[in-house]
């Protein structure tokens, strides 16, 4: 009997020992998997944090590129084009070259300033404006300037492409020789064709539009206040222009606001210079107790008049 009890106790102890070893083994495997998971999570977090600044830098670089060339670079290109295309008869060659090369890299000295024939006529820049700008990279751009010139033979327009570079401090320089560019291609688009103004309201609409444009061109703010819808942002011209006549009034379709959108072709005379012009206005009207002018040449967010 005692022998049987000792055997049973020994067997129980063996089972208990085996169970403990198995539990320890399982616990060890669990700890190992937890450690692997922690390492994996930390590694992924590190990769994400490393990629985030790079993405931020790329976004910042993209924003910088989108903003370049900036207004300062455009103005600099216009200044250079004006100096480059201006020529005074008898001007000292060195003075002219120095004025032009003041905008440029020292590497271009001696090759940037054009040469003029003896007795070449005076050439003056009457107006210059940026006609186009292309970013070559984050530091270089090609800016095209349209310049209206007055010469001994009359007027001419030159399209000058100016290569501009900037340094880390925002300094600007003409870093290469300019080039003459082609004028923009002419489009084949024509004027918008409206529908004839018909219906019982056509006479009242024509009367309001005529009175309004007469006051608008003459600069009569008092008359405009009566004819324009209350709260409308409609101002008068500087005045001195007389409405000669209305040639046509047509209506465009598909606009819910204002109630009527009209294309009004007029003849107007600038009294000071004695010139008569053919003009076209886009006039928006609304109907309340009577017809009011709501807009003149004022597109809304959808590109239509509001």
Short mmCIF file of C-alpha atoms in Angstrom, two decimals:
data_model
loop_
_atom_site.label_atom_id
_atom_site.label_comp_id
_atom_site.label_asym_id
_atom_site.label_seq_id
_atom_site.Cartn_x
_atom_site.Cartn_y
_atom_site.Cartn_z
CA UNK A 1 0.00 0.00 0.00
CA UNK A 2 2.76 2.44 0.91
CA UNK A 3 4.61 1.47 -2.23
CA UNK A 4 1.58 2.33 -4.32
CA UNK A 5 1.27 5.72 -2.65
CA UNK A 6 4.95 6.50 -3.23
CA UNK A 7 4.56 5.62 -6.92
CA UNK A 8 1.50 7.78 -7.26
CA UNK A 9 3.22 10.70 -5.59
CA UNK A 10 6.27 10.28 -7.84
CA UNK A 11 4.10 10.21 -10.93
CA UNK A 12 2.25 13.31 -9.82
CA UNK A 13 5.52 15.13 -9.20
CA UNK A 14 6.75 14.18 -12.67
CA UNK A 15 3.63 15.45 -14.32
CA UNK A 16 3.84 18.68 -12.36
CA UNK A 17 7.46 19.17 -13.35
CA UNK A 18 6.70 18.57 -17.01
CA UNK A 19 3.79 20.99 -16.91
CA UNK A 20 6.00 23.70 -15.37
CA UNK A 21 8.65 23.24 -18.03
CA UNK A 22 6.02 23.49 -20.76
CA UNK A 23 4.58 26.64 -19.24
CA UNK A 24 8.04 28.19 -19.01
CA UNK A 25 8.70 27.31 -22.63
CA UNK A 26 5.45 28.87 -23.76
CA UNK A 27 6.14 31.95 -21.67
CA UNK A 28 9.58 32.25 -23.22
CA UNK A 29 8.15 32.02 -26.74
CA UNK A 30 5.55 34.67 -25.88
CA UNK A 31 8.23 37.03 -24.55
CA UNK A 32 10.26 36.45 -27.72
CA UNK A 33 7.32 37.27 -30.01
CA UNK A 34 6.54 40.39 -27.98
CA UNK A 35 10.16 41.51 -28.36
CA UNK A 36 10.04 40.89 -32.11
CA UNK A 37 6.78 42.85 -32.36
CA UNK A 38 8.23 45.78 -30.42
CA UNK A 39 11.29 45.87 -32.68
CA UNK A 40 9.09 45.71 -35.78
CA UNK A 41 6.82 48.55 -34.60
CA UNK A 42 9.79 50.73 -33.70
CA UNK A 43 11.36 50.06 -37.07
CA UNK A 44 8.20 51.04 -38.95
CA UNK A 45 7.81 54.18 -36.84
CA UNK A 46 11.41 55.13 -37.57
CA UNK A 47 10.90 54.67 -41.30
CA UNK A 48 7.74 56.78 -41.22
CA UNK A 49 9.44 59.57 -39.30
CA UNK A 50 12.36 59.50 -41.71
CA UNK A 51 10.07 59.69 -44.74
CA UNK A 52 7.89 62.49 -43.33
CA UNK A 53 10.60 65.21 -43.35
CA UNK A 54 11.58 64.13 -46.87
CA UNK A 55 7.98 64.48 -48.01
CA UNK A 56 7.76 67.84 -46.25
CA UNK A 57 10.94 68.95 -47.98
CA UNK A 58 9.59 67.85 -51.35
CA UNK A 59 6.35 69.75 -50.71
CA UNK A 60 8.32 72.85 -49.70
CA UNK A 61 10.52 72.55 -52.77
CA UNK A 62 7.41 72.19 -54.92
CA UNK A 63 5.88 75.30 -53.38
CA UNK A 64 9.13 77.20 -53.89
CA UNK A 65 9.27 76.13 -57.53
CA UNK A 66 5.62 77.09 -58.07
CA UNK A 67 6.32 80.59 -56.71
CA UNK A 68 9.37 81.04 -58.92
CA UNK A 69 9.90 83.23 -60.87
CA UNK A 70 8.45 85.72 -58.42
CA UNK A 71 7.40 89.35 -58.90
CA UNK A 72 10.91 90.62 -58.17
CA UNK A 73 12.38 88.45 -60.94
CA UNK A 74 9.71 89.62 -63.39
CA UNK A 75 10.38 93.27 -62.57
CA UNK A 76 14.11 92.65 -62.92
CA UNK A 77 13.59 91.16 -66.39
CA UNK A 78 11.53 94.21 -67.44
CA UNK A 79 14.26 96.56 -66.19
CA UNK A 80 16.92 94.66 -68.10
CA UNK A 81 14.87 94.54 -71.31
CA UNK A 82 14.27 98.29 -71.10
CA UNK A 83 17.98 99.03 -70.72
CA UNK A 84 18.95 96.46 -73.36
CA UNK A 85 16.58 97.79 -76.04
CA UNK A 86 17.08 101.53 -75.39
CA UNK A 87 19.57 103.33 -77.59
CA UNK A 88 20.37 107.06 -77.75
CA UNK A 89 22.12 108.50 -80.79
CA UNK A 90 25.72 109.33 -80.05
CA UNK A 91 25.72 107.57 -76.69
CA UNK A 92 29.15 106.38 -75.60
CA UNK A 93 29.52 102.66 -76.26
CA UNK A 94 31.14 102.09 -72.89
CA UNK A 95 28.36 103.89 -71.04
CA UNK A 96 25.71 101.83 -72.83
CA UNK A 97 27.56 98.55 -72.22
CA UNK A 98 28.02 99.39 -68.56
CA UNK A 99 24.31 100.13 -68.13
CA UNK A 100 23.32 96.80 -69.67
CA UNK A 101 26.03 94.71 -68.01
CA UNK A 102 25.06 96.04 -64.58
CA UNK A 103 22.22 93.51 -64.67
CA UNK A 104 24.33 90.57 -65.76
CA UNK A 105 26.88 88.05 -64.60
CA UNK A 106 30.51 89.14 -64.94
CA UNK A 107 31.04 86.17 -67.24
CA UNK A 108 28.96 87.96 -69.90
CA UNK A 109 31.11 91.12 -69.96
CA UNK A 110 32.00 92.11 -73.49
CA UNK A 111 29.38 89.95 -75.20
CA UNK A 112 26.03 91.05 -73.76
CA UNK A 113 25.60 94.61 -75.04
CA UNK A 114 24.55 94.84 -78.72
CA UNK A 115 26.48 96.97 -81.17
CA UNK A 116 24.82 99.73 -83.20
CA UNK A 117 25.79 101.02 -86.61
CA UNK A 118 27.20 104.55 -86.78
CA UNK A 119 24.28 106.96 -87.05
CA UNK A 120 21.76 104.33 -85.92
CA UNK A 121 18.41 105.95 -85.03
CA UNK A 122 17.25 106.48 -81.50
CA UNK A 123 15.37 103.54 -80.03
CA UNK A 124 13.16 104.08 -76.97
CA UNK A 125 11.11 101.61 -74.97
CA UNK A 126 7.64 103.09 -74.55
CA UNK A 127 6.20 100.17 -72.59
CA UNK A 128 7.38 96.80 -71.37
CA UNK A 129 5.49 94.01 -69.63
CA UNK A 130 6.03 90.36 -68.80
CA UNK A 131 4.37 88.21 -71.44
CA UNK A 132 5.43 84.82 -70.10
CA UNK A 133 7.60 83.12 -67.51
CA UNK A 134 8.96 79.58 -67.33
CA UNK A 135 10.74 78.05 -64.36
CA UNK A 136 13.76 76.05 -65.51
CA UNK A 137 14.58 74.86 -61.99
CA UNK A 138 14.45 76.23 -58.44
CA UNK A 139 17.09 78.87 -59.23
CA UNK A 140 16.74 79.61 -62.95
CA UNK A 141 13.90 80.99 -65.07
CA UNK A 142 13.27 82.30 -68.56
CA UNK A 143 11.08 85.43 -68.56
CA UNK A 144 9.73 86.84 -71.81
CA UNK A 145 9.16 90.60 -71.96
CA UNK A 146 7.01 92.28 -74.60
CA UNK A 147 8.48 95.72 -75.32
CA UNK A 148 6.91 98.43 -77.46
CA UNK A 149 9.64 100.44 -79.17
CA UNK A 150 9.69 103.82 -80.83
CA UNK A 151 12.35 104.14 -83.53
CA UNK A 152 13.12 106.43 -86.41
CA UNK A 153 10.94 104.21 -88.60
CA UNK A 154 7.90 104.23 -86.32
CA UNK A 155 6.75 101.72 -83.71
CA UNK A 156 7.72 98.10 -83.28
CA UNK A 157 7.24 95.34 -80.72
CA UNK A 158 10.03 93.03 -79.61
CA UNK A 159 9.57 89.88 -77.54
CA UNK A 160 12.74 89.38 -75.52
CA UNK A 161 13.35 86.22 -73.46
CA UNK A 162 15.61 87.00 -70.50
CA UNK A 163 17.38 84.22 -68.54
CA UNK A 164 17.30 85.06 -64.83
CA UNK A 165 19.07 83.31 -61.94
CA UNK A 166 18.84 83.84 -58.19
CA UNK A 167 21.19 82.93 -55.37
CA UNK A 168 20.51 81.66 -51.88
CA UNK A 169 20.07 85.22 -50.57
CA UNK A 170 17.47 86.12 -53.20
CA UNK A 171 19.86 88.11 -55.39
CA UNK A 172 19.03 88.27 -59.11
CA UNK A 173 21.20 88.35 -62.19
CA UNK A 174 20.96 87.87 -65.94
CA UNK A 175 23.07 84.73 -66.21
CA UNK A 176 23.08 84.16 -69.98
CA UNK A 177 22.50 85.93 -73.27
CA UNK A 178 18.88 86.91 -74.00
CA UNK A 179 17.02 85.87 -77.13
CA UNK A 180 14.28 87.26 -79.34
CA UNK A 181 11.08 85.21 -79.17
CA UNK A 182 8.04 84.79 -81.38
CA UNK A 183 4.84 86.67 -80.68
CA UNK A 184 1.90 84.64 -79.31
CA UNK A 185 -0.08 82.73 -81.92
CA UNK A 186 -3.35 84.40 -82.83
CA UNK A 187 -6.49 82.47 -81.91
CA UNK A 188 -9.45 81.94 -84.21
CA UNK A 189 -12.09 82.81 -81.59
CA UNK A 190 -14.71 85.44 -82.39
CA UNK A 191 -17.17 87.55 -80.38
CA UNK A 192 -19.98 85.88 -78.46
CA UNK A 193 -23.25 85.95 -80.35
CA UNK A 194 -26.35 86.68 -78.27
CA UNK A 195 -30.04 86.40 -79.03
CA UNK A 196 -32.18 89.34 -80.12
CA UNK A 197 -33.84 91.19 -77.26
CA UNK A 198 -37.55 90.42 -77.67
CA UNK A 199 -40.70 90.51 -75.59
CA UNK A 200 -42.78 93.14 -73.83
CA UNK A 201 -39.91 94.10 -71.52
CA UNK A 202 -37.42 94.84 -74.33
CA UNK A 203 -38.27 98.56 -74.50
CA UNK A 204 -37.85 99.03 -70.73
CA UNK A 205 -34.61 97.06 -70.72
CA UNK A 206 -33.18 99.07 -73.64
CA UNK A 207 -34.11 102.34 -71.92
CA UNK A 208 -32.40 101.39 -68.64
CA UNK A 209 -29.26 100.15 -70.39
CA UNK A 210 -28.98 103.27 -72.55
CA UNK A 211 -29.43 105.66 -69.63
CA UNK A 212 -27.03 103.69 -67.49
CA UNK A 213 -24.22 103.57 -70.08
CA UNK A 214 -24.63 107.26 -70.83
CA UNK A 215 -24.12 108.06 -67.14
CA UNK A 216 -21.41 105.41 -66.75
CA UNK A 217 -19.26 106.82 -69.58
CA UNK A 218 -19.84 110.43 -68.56
CA UNK A 219 -18.83 109.73 -64.96
CA UNK A 220 -22.24 110.73 -63.57
CA UNK A 221 -22.26 108.92 -60.20
CA UNK A 222 -25.61 110.46 -59.20
CA UNK A 223 -27.45 108.94 -62.14
CA UNK A 224 -25.77 105.60 -61.57
CA UNK A 225 -27.04 105.46 -58.00
CA UNK A 226 -30.62 105.57 -59.31
CA UNK A 227 -30.13 103.11 -62.15
CA UNK A 228 -27.99 100.50 -60.35
CA UNK A 229 -29.46 97.96 -57.94
CA UNK A 230 -28.91 98.99 -54.29
CA UNK A 231 -25.68 97.50 -52.98
CA UNK A 232 -24.19 96.83 -56.41
CA UNK A 233 -20.46 97.51 -56.80
CA UNK A 234 -20.77 99.58 -59.96
CA UNK A 235 -18.63 102.70 -60.33
CA UNK A 236 -18.45 105.33 -63.06
CA UNK A 237 -15.55 105.98 -65.42
CA UNK A 238 -13.34 109.02 -65.03
CA UNK A 239 -15.71 110.89 -67.36
CA UNK A 240 -15.12 112.87 -70.51
CA UNK A 241 -16.62 110.15 -72.73
CA UNK A 242 -19.93 110.69 -74.50
CA UNK A 243 -22.26 107.91 -75.61
CA UNK A 244 -22.94 108.40 -79.31
CA UNK A 245 -25.36 105.53 -79.78
CA UNK A 246 -26.35 101.93 -79.08
CA UNK A 247 -25.72 99.70 -82.07
CA UNK A 248 -27.13 96.45 -80.65
CA UNK A 249 -28.40 94.76 -77.49
CA UNK A 250 -28.48 90.99 -77.37
CA UNK A 251 -29.20 88.57 -74.54
CA UNK A 252 -27.21 85.50 -73.54
CA UNK A 253 -28.97 82.32 -72.42
CA UNK A 254 -28.51 80.00 -69.48
CA UNK A 255 -27.92 82.48 -66.64
CA UNK A 256 -30.05 82.30 -63.53
CA UNK A 257 -28.51 85.39 -61.98
CA UNK A 258 -28.86 88.21 -62.93
CA UNK A 259 -32.32 88.04 -64.53
CA UNK A 260 -30.87 89.29 -67.82
CA UNK A 261 -27.33 89.19 -69.12
CA UNK A 262 -26.91 91.51 -72.08
CA UNK A 263 -24.20 92.16 -74.65
CA UNK A 264 -24.39 95.85 -75.53
CA UNK A 265 -22.46 97.25 -78.50
CA UNK A 266 -22.04 101.02 -78.41
CA UNK A 267 -20.21 103.90 -80.04
CA UNK A 268 -18.56 106.32 -77.64
CA UNK A 269 -16.50 109.45 -78.19
CA UNK A 270 -13.55 110.66 -76.14
CA UNK A 271 -14.13 114.39 -76.23
CA UNK A 272 -10.58 115.34 -75.22
CA UNK A 273 -8.84 113.55 -78.09
CA UNK A 274 -11.69 113.64 -80.64
CA UNK A 275 -11.77 109.86 -81.11
CA UNK A 276 -14.82 107.62 -81.50
CA UNK A 277 -14.61 104.01 -80.34
CA UNK A 278 -16.68 100.90 -80.92
CA UNK A 279 -17.16 99.23 -77.50
CA UNK A 280 -19.01 96.24 -76.11
CA UNK A 281 -20.29 95.92 -72.56
CA UNK A 282 -21.60 92.89 -70.69
CA UNK A 283 -24.39 94.24 -68.54
CA UNK A 284 -26.35 92.26 -65.95
CA UNK A 285 -29.89 93.37 -65.02
CA UNK A 286 -32.27 92.30 -62.26
CA UNK A 287 -36.02 92.82 -62.07
CA UNK A 288 -37.54 94.18 -58.86
CA UNK A 289 -40.09 96.97 -58.85
CA UNK A 290 -38.37 97.90 -62.13
CA UNK A 291 -35.22 96.94 -64.02
CA UNK A 292 -31.89 97.71 -62.32
CA UNK A 293 -28.31 97.29 -63.51
CA UNK A 294 -26.50 94.79 -61.26
CA UNK A 295 -23.13 94.33 -62.95
CA UNK A 296 -20.90 95.66 -65.70
CA UNK A 297 -18.19 93.34 -67.04
CA UNK A 298 -18.09 91.48 -63.71
CA UNK A 299 -17.57 87.69 -63.90
CA UNK A 300 -18.53 85.51 -60.96
CA UNK A 301 -16.74 82.36 -59.78
CA UNK A 302 -18.23 80.40 -62.65
CA UNK A 303 -16.94 82.81 -65.27
CA UNK A 304 -20.38 84.36 -65.85
CA UNK A 305 -21.61 87.76 -64.86
CA UNK A 306 -23.28 88.01 -61.49
#
